[in-house]
């Protein structure tokens, strides 16, 4: 039994041609849109990837600036030295501890101030402006302010209060180096957390709060059962972004403690190898390891942030 095939009609040919032309136009439009982004992509590659590739090249060489003519290919010796020298893992531990303590305290104080500034009172706009000031100060300037105005054993405000109460003077940078760095970072990043949480409080449905009040729920029960679950998305965003930023902090460690007392973070370890030890090869190896660890943390953070946004705060 033979099958009789019907030749395509003229209408079908027109439809096929129209679909092909439409796909061709869409492709051209897509490449035109990509072309608009091309200068930014090229600039980003020149600004970030080429220096990173150069750093990888330096990490494979034996090069100490104290002996500039003694330069040779070292292979993975610098990475082996970085992983086995005993300096990398304490630096990772210090980085994790400083980041964890600073972010946790900044979130708690940020939540407190956000709740206070969400209320109506005279001068609220001025209070909000003053509260975000620490986050606008450069890290080096903030560290110097705290070092001399607050922590100094002779003229510092904290020790002046201790002397007034007939308590012993505390040399903060030497006796409590970890606490010193955490206090400065908490002071500086509390406004950052406060702004994120304040945005969450102002986006809360007031009708739900009024309904809870009508049902007899007190302030504490309303806060713990309604407000805190609503703020979960904003807390996660603040924690993730704050962690990525604080992981790279250098100025407070360099100015306040110089890496002593368990405060030598990855950023300060890299600086120490490059500008104090003048070992370009080893410093580059530490830099590559630091970048890889930062990329891992940033990737996890970005995935978590995207999940939070996709969830839309419904969890």
PDB file of C-alpha atoms in Angstrom:
ATOM      1  CA  UNK A   1       0.000   0.000   0.000  1.00  0.00           C
ATOM      2  CA  UNK A   2       1.606   3.254  -1.114  1.00  0.00           C
ATOM      3  CA  UNK A   3       1.548   6.446   0.933  1.00  0.00           C
ATOM      4  CA  UNK A   4       0.680   9.547  -0.958  1.00  0.00           C
ATOM      5  CA  UNK A   5       2.552  12.582   0.393  1.00  0.00           C
ATOM      6  CA  UNK A   6       0.995  15.929  -0.066  1.00  0.00           C
ATOM      7  CA  UNK A   7       3.432  18.642  -1.161  1.00  0.00           C
ATOM      8  CA  UNK A   8       3.663  21.598   1.254  1.00  0.00           C
ATOM      9  CA  UNK A   9       1.250  24.301   0.451  1.00  0.00           C
ATOM     10  CA  UNK A  10       2.256  27.847  -0.317  1.00  0.00           C
ATOM     11  CA  UNK A  11       0.858  28.975   3.055  1.00  0.00           C
ATOM     12  CA  UNK A  12       3.099  26.528   4.925  1.00  0.00           C
ATOM     13  CA  UNK A  13       6.129  27.796   2.988  1.00  0.00           C
ATOM     14  CA  UNK A  14       5.281  31.357   3.963  1.00  0.00           C
ATOM     15  CA  UNK A  15       4.897  30.366   7.622  1.00  0.00           C
ATOM     16  CA  UNK A  16       8.230  28.509   7.611  1.00  0.00           C
ATOM     17  CA  UNK A  17       9.968  31.462   5.986  1.00  0.00           C
ATOM     18  CA  UNK A  18       8.394  33.870   8.479  1.00  0.00           C
ATOM     19  CA  UNK A  19       9.499  31.711  11.445  1.00  0.00           C
ATOM     20  CA  UNK A  20      13.047  31.504  10.058  1.00  0.00           C
ATOM     21  CA  UNK A  21      13.197  35.262   9.541  1.00  0.00           C
ATOM     22  CA  UNK A  22      11.856  35.817  13.061  1.00  0.00           C
ATOM     23  CA  UNK A  23      14.535  33.572  14.596  1.00  0.00           C
ATOM     24  CA  UNK A  24      17.199  35.360  12.552  1.00  0.00           C
ATOM     25  CA  UNK A  25      15.965  38.739  13.775  1.00  0.00           C
ATOM     26  CA  UNK A  26      15.893  37.502  17.386  1.00  0.00           C
ATOM     27  CA  UNK A  27      19.488  36.231  17.089  1.00  0.00           C
ATOM     28  CA  UNK A  28      20.634  39.563  15.653  1.00  0.00           C
ATOM     29  CA  UNK A  29      18.878  41.410  18.448  1.00  0.00           C
ATOM     30  CA  UNK A  30      20.424  39.080  21.037  1.00  0.00           C
ATOM     31  CA  UNK A  31      23.945  39.631  19.692  1.00  0.00           C
ATOM     32  CA  UNK A  32      23.287  43.377  19.481  1.00  0.00           C
ATOM     33  CA  UNK A  33      22.343  43.380  23.158  1.00  0.00           C
ATOM     34  CA  UNK A  34      25.433  41.355  23.995  1.00  0.00           C
ATOM     35  CA  UNK A  35      27.524  43.781  21.996  1.00  0.00           C
ATOM     36  CA  UNK A  36      26.403  46.584  24.306  1.00  0.00           C
ATOM     37  CA  UNK A  37      27.845  44.636  27.241  1.00  0.00           C
ATOM     38  CA  UNK A  38      31.062  43.723  25.438  1.00  0.00           C
ATOM     39  CA  UNK A  39      33.090  46.825  26.488  1.00  0.00           C
ATOM     40  CA  UNK A  40      32.213  46.254  30.136  1.00  0.00           C
ATOM     41  CA  UNK A  41      33.107  42.549  29.894  1.00  0.00           C
ATOM     42  CA  UNK A  42      36.453  43.331  28.228  1.00  0.00           C
ATOM     43  CA  UNK A  43      37.232  45.976  30.863  1.00  0.00           C
ATOM     44  CA  UNK A  44      36.303  43.539  33.652  1.00  0.00           C
ATOM     45  CA  UNK A  45      38.578  40.857  32.186  1.00  0.00           C
ATOM     46  CA  UNK A  46      41.476  43.310  31.845  1.00  0.00           C
ATOM     47  CA  UNK A  47      40.930  44.590  35.374  1.00  0.00           C
ATOM     48  CA  UNK A  48      40.549  41.261  37.201  1.00  0.00           C
ATOM     49  CA  UNK A  49      41.541  38.185  35.214  1.00  0.00           C
ATOM     50  CA  UNK A  50      44.839  39.352  33.729  1.00  0.00           C
ATOM     51  CA  UNK A  51      46.235  40.411  37.170  1.00  0.00           C
ATOM     52  CA  UNK A  52      45.000  37.106  38.605  1.00  0.00           C
ATOM     53  CA  UNK A  53      46.753  35.137  35.855  1.00  0.00           C
ATOM     54  CA  UNK A  54      49.890  37.186  36.495  1.00  0.00           C
ATOM     55  CA  UNK A  55      49.622  36.330  40.211  1.00  0.00           C
ATOM     56  CA  UNK A  56      49.372  32.635  39.325  1.00  0.00           C
ATOM     57  CA  UNK A  57      52.515  33.030  37.211  1.00  0.00           C
ATOM     58  CA  UNK A  58      54.379  34.672  40.115  1.00  0.00           C
ATOM     59  CA  UNK A  59      53.205  31.901  42.460  1.00  0.00           C
ATOM     60  CA  UNK A  60      55.039  29.351  40.311  1.00  0.00           C
ATOM     61  CA  UNK A  61      58.378  31.171  40.607  1.00  0.00           C
ATOM     62  CA  UNK A  62      61.040  31.430  43.271  1.00  0.00           C
ATOM     63  CA  UNK A  63      61.470  35.200  43.680  1.00  0.00           C
ATOM     64  CA  UNK A  64      62.462  37.118  46.776  1.00  0.00           C
ATOM     65  CA  UNK A  65      63.095  40.842  46.405  1.00  0.00           C
ATOM     66  CA  UNK A  66      66.007  40.584  48.826  1.00  0.00           C
ATOM     67  CA  UNK A  67      67.737  38.516  46.125  1.00  0.00           C
ATOM     68  CA  UNK A  68      66.323  39.988  42.898  1.00  0.00           C
ATOM     69  CA  UNK A  69      68.723  38.108  40.595  1.00  0.00           C
ATOM     70  CA  UNK A  70      67.967  34.709  42.147  1.00  0.00           C
ATOM     71  CA  UNK A  71      64.797  33.996  40.199  1.00  0.00           C
ATOM     72  CA  UNK A  72      63.780  30.553  38.947  1.00  0.00           C
ATOM     73  CA  UNK A  73      60.798  28.340  38.213  1.00  0.00           C
ATOM     74  CA  UNK A  74      59.593  26.718  41.436  1.00  0.00           C
ATOM     75  CA  UNK A  75      56.560  24.751  40.263  1.00  0.00           C
ATOM     76  CA  UNK A  76      54.171  24.080  43.137  1.00  0.00           C
ATOM     77  CA  UNK A  77      56.800  24.509  45.860  1.00  0.00           C
ATOM     78  CA  UNK A  78      55.270  27.806  47.024  1.00  0.00           C
ATOM     79  CA  UNK A  79      51.843  26.168  47.375  1.00  0.00           C
ATOM     80  CA  UNK A  80      53.373  23.255  49.277  1.00  0.00           C
ATOM     81  CA  UNK A  81      55.132  25.704  51.584  1.00  0.00           C
ATOM     82  CA  UNK A  82      51.928  27.708  52.076  1.00  0.00           C
ATOM     83  CA  UNK A  83      49.890  24.626  52.980  1.00  0.00           C
ATOM     84  CA  UNK A  84      52.505  23.057  55.276  1.00  0.00           C
ATOM     85  CA  UNK A  85      54.195  26.059  56.907  1.00  0.00           C
ATOM     86  CA  UNK A  86      51.707  26.240  59.788  1.00  0.00           C
ATOM     87  CA  UNK A  87      50.677  29.847  59.074  1.00  0.00           C
ATOM     88  CA  UNK A  88      47.762  29.265  56.704  1.00  0.00           C
ATOM     89  CA  UNK A  89      45.387  27.321  58.959  1.00  0.00           C
ATOM     90  CA  UNK A  90      45.708  29.665  61.983  1.00  0.00           C
ATOM     91  CA  UNK A  91      45.004  32.543  59.592  1.00  0.00           C
ATOM     92  CA  UNK A  92      41.909  30.795  58.270  1.00  0.00           C
ATOM     93  CA  UNK A  93      40.791  30.179  61.863  1.00  0.00           C
ATOM     94  CA  UNK A  94      41.368  33.851  62.790  1.00  0.00           C
ATOM     95  CA  UNK A  95      39.481  34.996  59.686  1.00  0.00           C
ATOM     96  CA  UNK A  96      36.512  32.740  60.471  1.00  0.00           C
ATOM     97  CA  UNK A  97      36.374  33.756  64.147  1.00  0.00           C
ATOM     98  CA  UNK A  98      36.631  37.500  63.485  1.00  0.00           C
ATOM     99  CA  UNK A  99      34.019  37.271  60.734  1.00  0.00           C
ATOM    100  CA  UNK A 100      31.618  35.160  62.811  1.00  0.00           C
ATOM    101  CA  UNK A 101      31.815  37.309  65.962  1.00  0.00           C
ATOM    102  CA  UNK A 102      31.623  40.603  64.058  1.00  0.00           C
ATOM    103  CA  UNK A 103      28.699  39.593  61.856  1.00  0.00           C
ATOM    104  CA  UNK A 104      26.731  38.095  64.764  1.00  0.00           C
ATOM    105  CA  UNK A 105      27.124  41.161  66.985  1.00  0.00           C
ATOM    106  CA  UNK A 106      26.463  43.542  64.084  1.00  0.00           C
ATOM    107  CA  UNK A 107      23.202  41.730  63.292  1.00  0.00           C
ATOM    108  CA  UNK A 108      22.049  41.810  66.922  1.00  0.00           C
ATOM    109  CA  UNK A 109      22.834  45.507  67.425  1.00  0.00           C
ATOM    110  CA  UNK A 110      21.514  46.307  63.945  1.00  0.00           C
ATOM    111  CA  UNK A 111      18.211  44.618  64.812  1.00  0.00           C
ATOM    112  CA  UNK A 112      17.983  46.566  68.071  1.00  0.00           C
ATOM    113  CA  UNK A 113      18.580  49.935  66.414  1.00  0.00           C
ATOM    114  CA  UNK A 114      16.316  49.070  63.474  1.00  0.00           C
ATOM    115  CA  UNK A 115      13.431  48.345  65.854  1.00  0.00           C
ATOM    116  CA  UNK A 116      14.067  51.617  67.708  1.00  0.00           C
ATOM    117  CA  UNK A 117      14.326  53.702  64.533  1.00  0.00           C
ATOM    118  CA  UNK A 118      11.183  52.134  63.072  1.00  0.00           C
ATOM    119  CA  UNK A 119       9.133  53.995  65.675  1.00  0.00           C
ATOM    120  CA  UNK A 120       7.754  57.493  65.229  1.00  0.00           C
ATOM    121  CA  UNK A 121       9.556  60.160  67.283  1.00  0.00           C
ATOM    122  CA  UNK A 122      10.803  63.681  66.838  1.00  0.00           C
ATOM    123  CA  UNK A 123      14.210  63.847  65.156  1.00  0.00           C
ATOM    124  CA  UNK A 124      14.000  60.354  63.675  1.00  0.00           C
ATOM    125  CA  UNK A 125      15.527  61.443  60.354  1.00  0.00           C
ATOM    126  CA  UNK A 126      18.502  63.015  62.140  1.00  0.00           C
ATOM    127  CA  UNK A 127      18.941  59.920  64.302  1.00  0.00           C
ATOM    128  CA  UNK A 128      18.992  57.673  61.235  1.00  0.00           C
ATOM    129  CA  UNK A 129      21.577  59.881  59.555  1.00  0.00           C
ATOM    130  CA  UNK A 130      23.823  59.816  62.612  1.00  0.00           C
ATOM    131  CA  UNK A 131      23.441  56.061  63.000  1.00  0.00           C
ATOM    132  CA  UNK A 132      24.747  55.266  59.511  1.00  0.00           C
ATOM    133  CA  UNK A 133      27.808  57.514  59.941  1.00  0.00           C
ATOM    134  CA  UNK A 134      30.194  54.738  61.152  1.00  0.00           C
ATOM    135  CA  UNK A 135      29.607  52.761  57.957  1.00  0.00           C
ATOM    136  CA  UNK A 136      30.566  55.798  55.858  1.00  0.00           C
ATOM    137  CA  UNK A 137      33.936  56.277  57.573  1.00  0.00           C
ATOM    138  CA  UNK A 138      36.954  54.725  55.860  1.00  0.00           C
ATOM    139  CA  UNK A 139      38.164  51.568  57.679  1.00  0.00           C
ATOM    140  CA  UNK A 140      41.636  53.023  58.262  1.00  0.00           C
ATOM    141  CA  UNK A 141      40.193  56.213  59.746  1.00  0.00           C
ATOM    142  CA  UNK A 142      37.778  54.246  61.938  1.00  0.00           C
ATOM    143  CA  UNK A 143      40.623  52.066  63.223  1.00  0.00           C
ATOM    144  CA  UNK A 144      42.752  55.108  64.068  1.00  0.00           C
ATOM    145  CA  UNK A 145      39.830  56.770  65.866  1.00  0.00           C
ATOM    146  CA  UNK A 146      39.296  53.711  68.037  1.00  0.00           C
ATOM    147  CA  UNK A 147      43.007  53.115  68.605  1.00  0.00           C
ATOM    148  CA  UNK A 148      43.733  56.567  70.028  1.00  0.00           C
ATOM    149  CA  UNK A 149      40.366  57.988  71.126  1.00  0.00           C
ATOM    150  CA  UNK A 150      38.941  54.858  72.746  1.00  0.00           C
ATOM    151  CA  UNK A 151      41.554  52.139  73.395  1.00  0.00           C
ATOM    152  CA  UNK A 152      44.648  54.185  74.264  1.00  0.00           C
ATOM    153  CA  UNK A 153      45.874  53.550  77.821  1.00  0.00           C
ATOM    154  CA  UNK A 154      46.597  57.257  78.463  1.00  0.00           C
ATOM    155  CA  UNK A 155      43.981  59.278  76.576  1.00  0.00           C
ATOM    156  CA  UNK A 156      41.419  56.662  75.571  1.00  0.00           C
ATOM    157  CA  UNK A 157      37.823  57.190  76.683  1.00  0.00           C
ATOM    158  CA  UNK A 158      37.334  53.578  77.814  1.00  0.00           C
ATOM    159  CA  UNK A 159      40.353  53.670  80.133  1.00  0.00           C
ATOM    160  CA  UNK A 160      39.313  57.119  81.385  1.00  0.00           C
ATOM    161  CA  UNK A 161      36.008  55.587  82.489  1.00  0.00           C
ATOM    162  CA  UNK A 162      37.848  52.657  84.086  1.00  0.00           C
ATOM    163  CA  UNK A 163      40.139  55.029  85.995  1.00  0.00           C
ATOM    164  CA  UNK A 164      37.127  57.047  87.138  1.00  0.00           C
ATOM    165  CA  UNK A 165      35.641  53.846  88.564  1.00  0.00           C
ATOM    166  CA  UNK A 166      38.994  52.976  90.200  1.00  0.00           C
ATOM    167  CA  UNK A 167      39.397  49.935  87.962  1.00  0.00           C
ATOM    168  CA  UNK A 168      42.688  48.788  86.377  1.00  0.00           C
ATOM    169  CA  UNK A 169      43.603  50.206  82.982  1.00  0.00           C
ATOM    170  CA  UNK A 170      43.354  47.755  80.074  1.00  0.00           C
ATOM    171  CA  UNK A 171      45.816  47.680  77.172  1.00  0.00           C
ATOM    172  CA  UNK A 172      43.229  46.512  74.678  1.00  0.00           C
ATOM    173  CA  UNK A 173      45.430  45.899  71.637  1.00  0.00           C
ATOM    174  CA  UNK A 174      47.839  43.656  73.554  1.00  0.00           C
ATOM    175  CA  UNK A 175      45.652  42.075  76.248  1.00  0.00           C
ATOM    176  CA  UNK A 176      42.479  41.547  74.192  1.00  0.00           C
ATOM    177  CA  UNK A 177      43.476  41.797  70.493  1.00  0.00           C
ATOM    178  CA  UNK A 178      40.622  39.675  69.143  1.00  0.00           C
ATOM    179  CA  UNK A 179      38.022  41.651  71.099  1.00  0.00           C
ATOM    180  CA  UNK A 180      39.597  44.907  69.924  1.00  0.00           C
ATOM    181  CA  UNK A 181      39.220  44.012  66.247  1.00  0.00           C
ATOM    182  CA  UNK A 182      35.707  42.613  66.728  1.00  0.00           C
ATOM    183  CA  UNK A 183      34.546  45.761  68.565  1.00  0.00           C
ATOM    184  CA  UNK A 184      35.746  48.036  65.754  1.00  0.00           C
ATOM    185  CA  UNK A 185      34.209  45.876  63.014  1.00  0.00           C
ATOM    186  CA  UNK A 186      30.942  45.567  64.938  1.00  0.00           C
ATOM    187  CA  UNK A 187      30.784  49.344  65.369  1.00  0.00           C
ATOM    188  CA  UNK A 188      31.417  49.881  61.675  1.00  0.00           C
ATOM    189  CA  UNK A 189      29.059  47.236  60.262  1.00  0.00           C
ATOM    190  CA  UNK A 190      26.124  47.646  62.653  1.00  0.00           C
ATOM    191  CA  UNK A 191      24.686  50.493  60.492  1.00  0.00           C
ATOM    192  CA  UNK A 192      24.928  48.227  57.421  1.00  0.00           C
ATOM    193  CA  UNK A 193      22.848  45.555  59.123  1.00  0.00           C
ATOM    194  CA  UNK A 194      20.524  48.191  60.579  1.00  0.00           C
ATOM    195  CA  UNK A 195      19.684  49.590  57.128  1.00  0.00           C
ATOM    196  CA  UNK A 196      18.860  46.139  55.735  1.00  0.00           C
ATOM    197  CA  UNK A 197      16.690  45.187  58.724  1.00  0.00           C
ATOM    198  CA  UNK A 198      15.027  48.611  58.820  1.00  0.00           C
ATOM    199  CA  UNK A 199      14.014  48.149  55.187  1.00  0.00           C
ATOM    200  CA  UNK A 200      12.480  44.812  56.191  1.00  0.00           C
ATOM    201  CA  UNK A 201      10.564  46.356  59.094  1.00  0.00           C
ATOM    202  CA  UNK A 202       9.166  49.123  56.910  1.00  0.00           C
ATOM    203  CA  UNK A 203       8.061  46.553  54.333  1.00  0.00           C
ATOM    204  CA  UNK A 204       6.046  44.635  56.919  1.00  0.00           C
ATOM    205  CA  UNK A 205       2.283  44.562  56.502  1.00  0.00           C
ATOM    206  CA  UNK A 206       0.872  46.835  59.225  1.00  0.00           C
ATOM    207  CA  UNK A 207      -2.518  45.159  58.952  1.00  0.00           C
ATOM    208  CA  UNK A 208      -1.088  41.901  60.314  1.00  0.00           C
ATOM    209  CA  UNK A 209       0.401  43.738  63.293  1.00  0.00           C
ATOM    210  CA  UNK A 210      -2.913  45.457  63.998  1.00  0.00           C
ATOM    211  CA  UNK A 211      -4.755  42.145  63.763  1.00  0.00           C
ATOM    212  CA  UNK A 212      -2.321  40.571  66.242  1.00  0.00           C
ATOM    213  CA  UNK A 213      -2.850  43.488  68.597  1.00  0.00           C
ATOM    214  CA  UNK A 214      -6.626  43.113  68.334  1.00  0.00           C
ATOM    215  CA  UNK A 215      -6.299  39.385  69.110  1.00  0.00           C
ATOM    216  CA  UNK A 216      -4.512  40.253  72.339  1.00  0.00           C
ATOM    217  CA  UNK A 217      -0.933  39.425  71.371  1.00  0.00           C
ATOM    218  CA  UNK A 218       1.612  41.408  73.372  1.00  0.00           C
ATOM    219  CA  UNK A 219       4.599  43.265  71.976  1.00  0.00           C
ATOM    220  CA  UNK A 220       7.060  40.444  72.658  1.00  0.00           C
ATOM    221  CA  UNK A 221       4.816  37.722  71.198  1.00  0.00           C
ATOM    222  CA  UNK A 222       4.117  39.861  68.123  1.00  0.00           C
ATOM    223  CA  UNK A 223       7.838  40.454  67.630  1.00  0.00           C
ATOM    224  CA  UNK A 224       8.891  36.814  68.024  1.00  0.00           C
ATOM    225  CA  UNK A 225       6.029  35.189  66.103  1.00  0.00           C
ATOM    226  CA  UNK A 226       5.389  37.740  63.334  1.00  0.00           C
ATOM    227  CA  UNK A 227       8.219  40.252  62.957  1.00  0.00           C
ATOM    228  CA  UNK A 228      11.207  37.900  63.312  1.00  0.00           C
ATOM    229  CA  UNK A 229       9.942  35.349  60.736  1.00  0.00           C
ATOM    230  CA  UNK A 230       9.292  38.242  58.367  1.00  0.00           C
ATOM    231  CA  UNK A 231      12.866  39.521  58.896  1.00  0.00           C
ATOM    232  CA  UNK A 232      14.480  36.137  58.247  1.00  0.00           C
ATOM    233  CA  UNK A 233      15.121  36.934  54.586  1.00  0.00           C
ATOM    234  CA  UNK A 234      16.718  40.267  55.465  1.00  0.00           C
ATOM    235  CA  UNK A 235      18.848  38.738  58.224  1.00  0.00           C
ATOM    236  CA  UNK A 236      20.178  36.118  55.803  1.00  0.00           C
ATOM    237  CA  UNK A 237      21.012  38.748  53.201  1.00  0.00           C
ATOM    238  CA  UNK A 238      22.796  40.893  55.795  1.00  0.00           C
ATOM    239  CA  UNK A 239      24.770  37.935  57.184  1.00  0.00           C
ATOM    240  CA  UNK A 240      25.865  36.723  53.768  1.00  0.00           C
ATOM    241  CA  UNK A 241      26.872  40.124  52.393  1.00  0.00           C
ATOM    242  CA  UNK A 242      28.524  41.154  55.657  1.00  0.00           C
ATOM    243  CA  UNK A 243      30.529  37.916  55.762  1.00  0.00           C
ATOM    244  CA  UNK A 244      31.852  38.395  52.229  1.00  0.00           C
ATOM    245  CA  UNK A 245      32.917  41.977  53.046  1.00  0.00           C
ATOM    246  CA  UNK A 246      34.499  41.252  56.445  1.00  0.00           C
ATOM    247  CA  UNK A 247      36.458  38.287  55.050  1.00  0.00           C
ATOM    248  CA  UNK A 248      38.597  40.820  53.158  1.00  0.00           C
ATOM    249  CA  UNK A 249      39.123  43.249  56.051  1.00  0.00           C
ATOM    250  CA  UNK A 250      42.734  44.403  56.496  1.00  0.00           C
ATOM    251  CA  UNK A 251      42.920  47.885  58.029  1.00  0.00           C
ATOM    252  CA  UNK A 252      41.791  47.147  61.629  1.00  0.00           C
ATOM    253  CA  UNK A 253      44.253  44.257  61.945  1.00  0.00           C
ATOM    254  CA  UNK A 254      47.147  46.239  60.491  1.00  0.00           C
ATOM    255  CA  UNK A 255      46.499  49.344  62.616  1.00  0.00           C
ATOM    256  CA  UNK A 256      45.298  47.865  65.911  1.00  0.00           C
ATOM    257  CA  UNK A 257      47.052  44.522  66.446  1.00  0.00           C
ATOM    258  CA  UNK A 258      49.455  43.911  63.532  1.00  0.00           C
ATOM    259  CA  UNK A 259      48.290  40.307  63.455  1.00  0.00           C
ATOM    260  CA  UNK A 260      49.231  39.471  67.050  1.00  0.00           C
ATOM    261  CA  UNK A 261      47.128  37.540  69.539  1.00  0.00           C
ATOM    262  CA  UNK A 262      45.454  35.275  66.997  1.00  0.00           C
ATOM    263  CA  UNK A 263      44.238  38.087  64.724  1.00  0.00           C
ATOM    264  CA  UNK A 264      46.443  37.363  61.710  1.00  0.00           C
ATOM    265  CA  UNK A 265      43.813  36.947  59.014  1.00  0.00           C
ATOM    266  CA  UNK A 266      44.396  35.789  55.444  1.00  0.00           C
ATOM    267  CA  UNK A 267      44.537  39.372  54.211  1.00  0.00           C
ATOM    268  CA  UNK A 268      47.198  40.330  56.762  1.00  0.00           C
ATOM    269  CA  UNK A 269      49.178  37.120  56.138  1.00  0.00           C
ATOM    270  CA  UNK A 270      49.331  38.000  52.441  1.00  0.00           C
ATOM    271  CA  UNK A 271      50.507  41.522  53.271  1.00  0.00           C
ATOM    272  CA  UNK A 272      53.133  40.142  55.660  1.00  0.00           C
ATOM    273  CA  UNK A 273      54.611  37.808  53.053  1.00  0.00           C
ATOM    274  CA  UNK A 274      54.609  40.422  50.300  1.00  0.00           C
ATOM    275  CA  UNK A 275      55.683  43.660  52.010  1.00  0.00           C
ATOM    276  CA  UNK A 276      57.568  42.465  55.093  1.00  0.00           C
ATOM    277  CA  UNK A 277      59.091  39.176  53.930  1.00  0.00           C
ATOM    278  CA  UNK A 278      59.383  40.484  50.330  1.00  0.00           C
ATOM    279  CA  UNK A 279      58.808  36.941  49.064  1.00  0.00           C
ATOM    280  CA  UNK A 280      56.854  37.567  45.871  1.00  0.00           C
ATOM    281  CA  UNK A 281      56.439  33.884  44.963  1.00  0.00           C
ATOM    282  CA  UNK A 282      55.105  32.785  48.339  1.00  0.00           C
ATOM    283  CA  UNK A 283      52.912  35.882  48.700  1.00  0.00           C
ATOM    284  CA  UNK A 284      51.391  35.153  45.292  1.00  0.00           C
ATOM    285  CA  UNK A 285      50.698  31.549  46.364  1.00  0.00           C
ATOM    286  CA  UNK A 286      48.948  32.784  49.522  1.00  0.00           C
ATOM    287  CA  UNK A 287      47.027  35.236  47.358  1.00  0.00           C
ATOM    288  CA  UNK A 288      45.803  32.499  45.011  1.00  0.00           C
ATOM    289  CA  UNK A 289      44.728  30.330  47.961  1.00  0.00           C
ATOM    290  CA  UNK A 290      42.923  33.315  49.499  1.00  0.00           C
ATOM    291  CA  UNK A 291      41.132  34.064  46.228  1.00  0.00           C
ATOM    292  CA  UNK A 292      40.020  30.440  45.877  1.00  0.00           C
ATOM    293  CA  UNK A 293      38.651  30.369  49.427  1.00  0.00           C
ATOM    294  CA  UNK A 294      36.902  33.725  48.880  1.00  0.00           C
ATOM    295  CA  UNK A 295      35.352  32.467  45.631  1.00  0.00           C
ATOM    296  CA  UNK A 296      34.026  29.389  47.433  1.00  0.00           C
ATOM    297  CA  UNK A 297      32.468  31.506  50.192  1.00  0.00           C
ATOM    298  CA  UNK A 298      31.106  34.050  47.696  1.00  0.00           C
ATOM    299  CA  UNK A 299      29.598  31.300  45.523  1.00  0.00           C
ATOM    300  CA  UNK A 300      27.817  29.738  48.497  1.00  0.00           C
ATOM    301  CA  UNK A 301      26.674  33.185  49.628  1.00  0.00           C
ATOM    302  CA  UNK A 302      25.345  34.183  46.202  1.00  0.00           C
ATOM    303  CA  UNK A 303      23.486  30.893  45.785  1.00  0.00           C
ATOM    304  CA  UNK A 304      21.919  31.384  49.207  1.00  0.00           C
ATOM    305  CA  UNK A 305      20.979  34.981  48.385  1.00  0.00           C
ATOM    306  CA  UNK A 306      19.368  33.910  45.112  1.00  0.00           C
ATOM    307  CA  UNK A 307      17.405  31.202  46.948  1.00  0.00           C
ATOM    308  CA  UNK A 308      16.223  33.800  49.457  1.00  0.00           C
ATOM    309  CA  UNK A 309      15.043  36.126  46.698  1.00  0.00           C
ATOM    310  CA  UNK A 310      13.359  33.299  44.796  1.00  0.00           C
ATOM    311  CA  UNK A 311      11.573  32.250  47.972  1.00  0.00           C
ATOM    312  CA  UNK A 312      10.317  35.820  48.311  1.00  0.00           C
ATOM    313  CA  UNK A 313      10.386  35.683  52.075  1.00  0.00           C
ATOM    314  CA  UNK A 314       7.703  32.999  52.181  1.00  0.00           C
ATOM    315  CA  UNK A 315       9.724  30.605  54.339  1.00  0.00           C
TER     316      UNK A 315
END
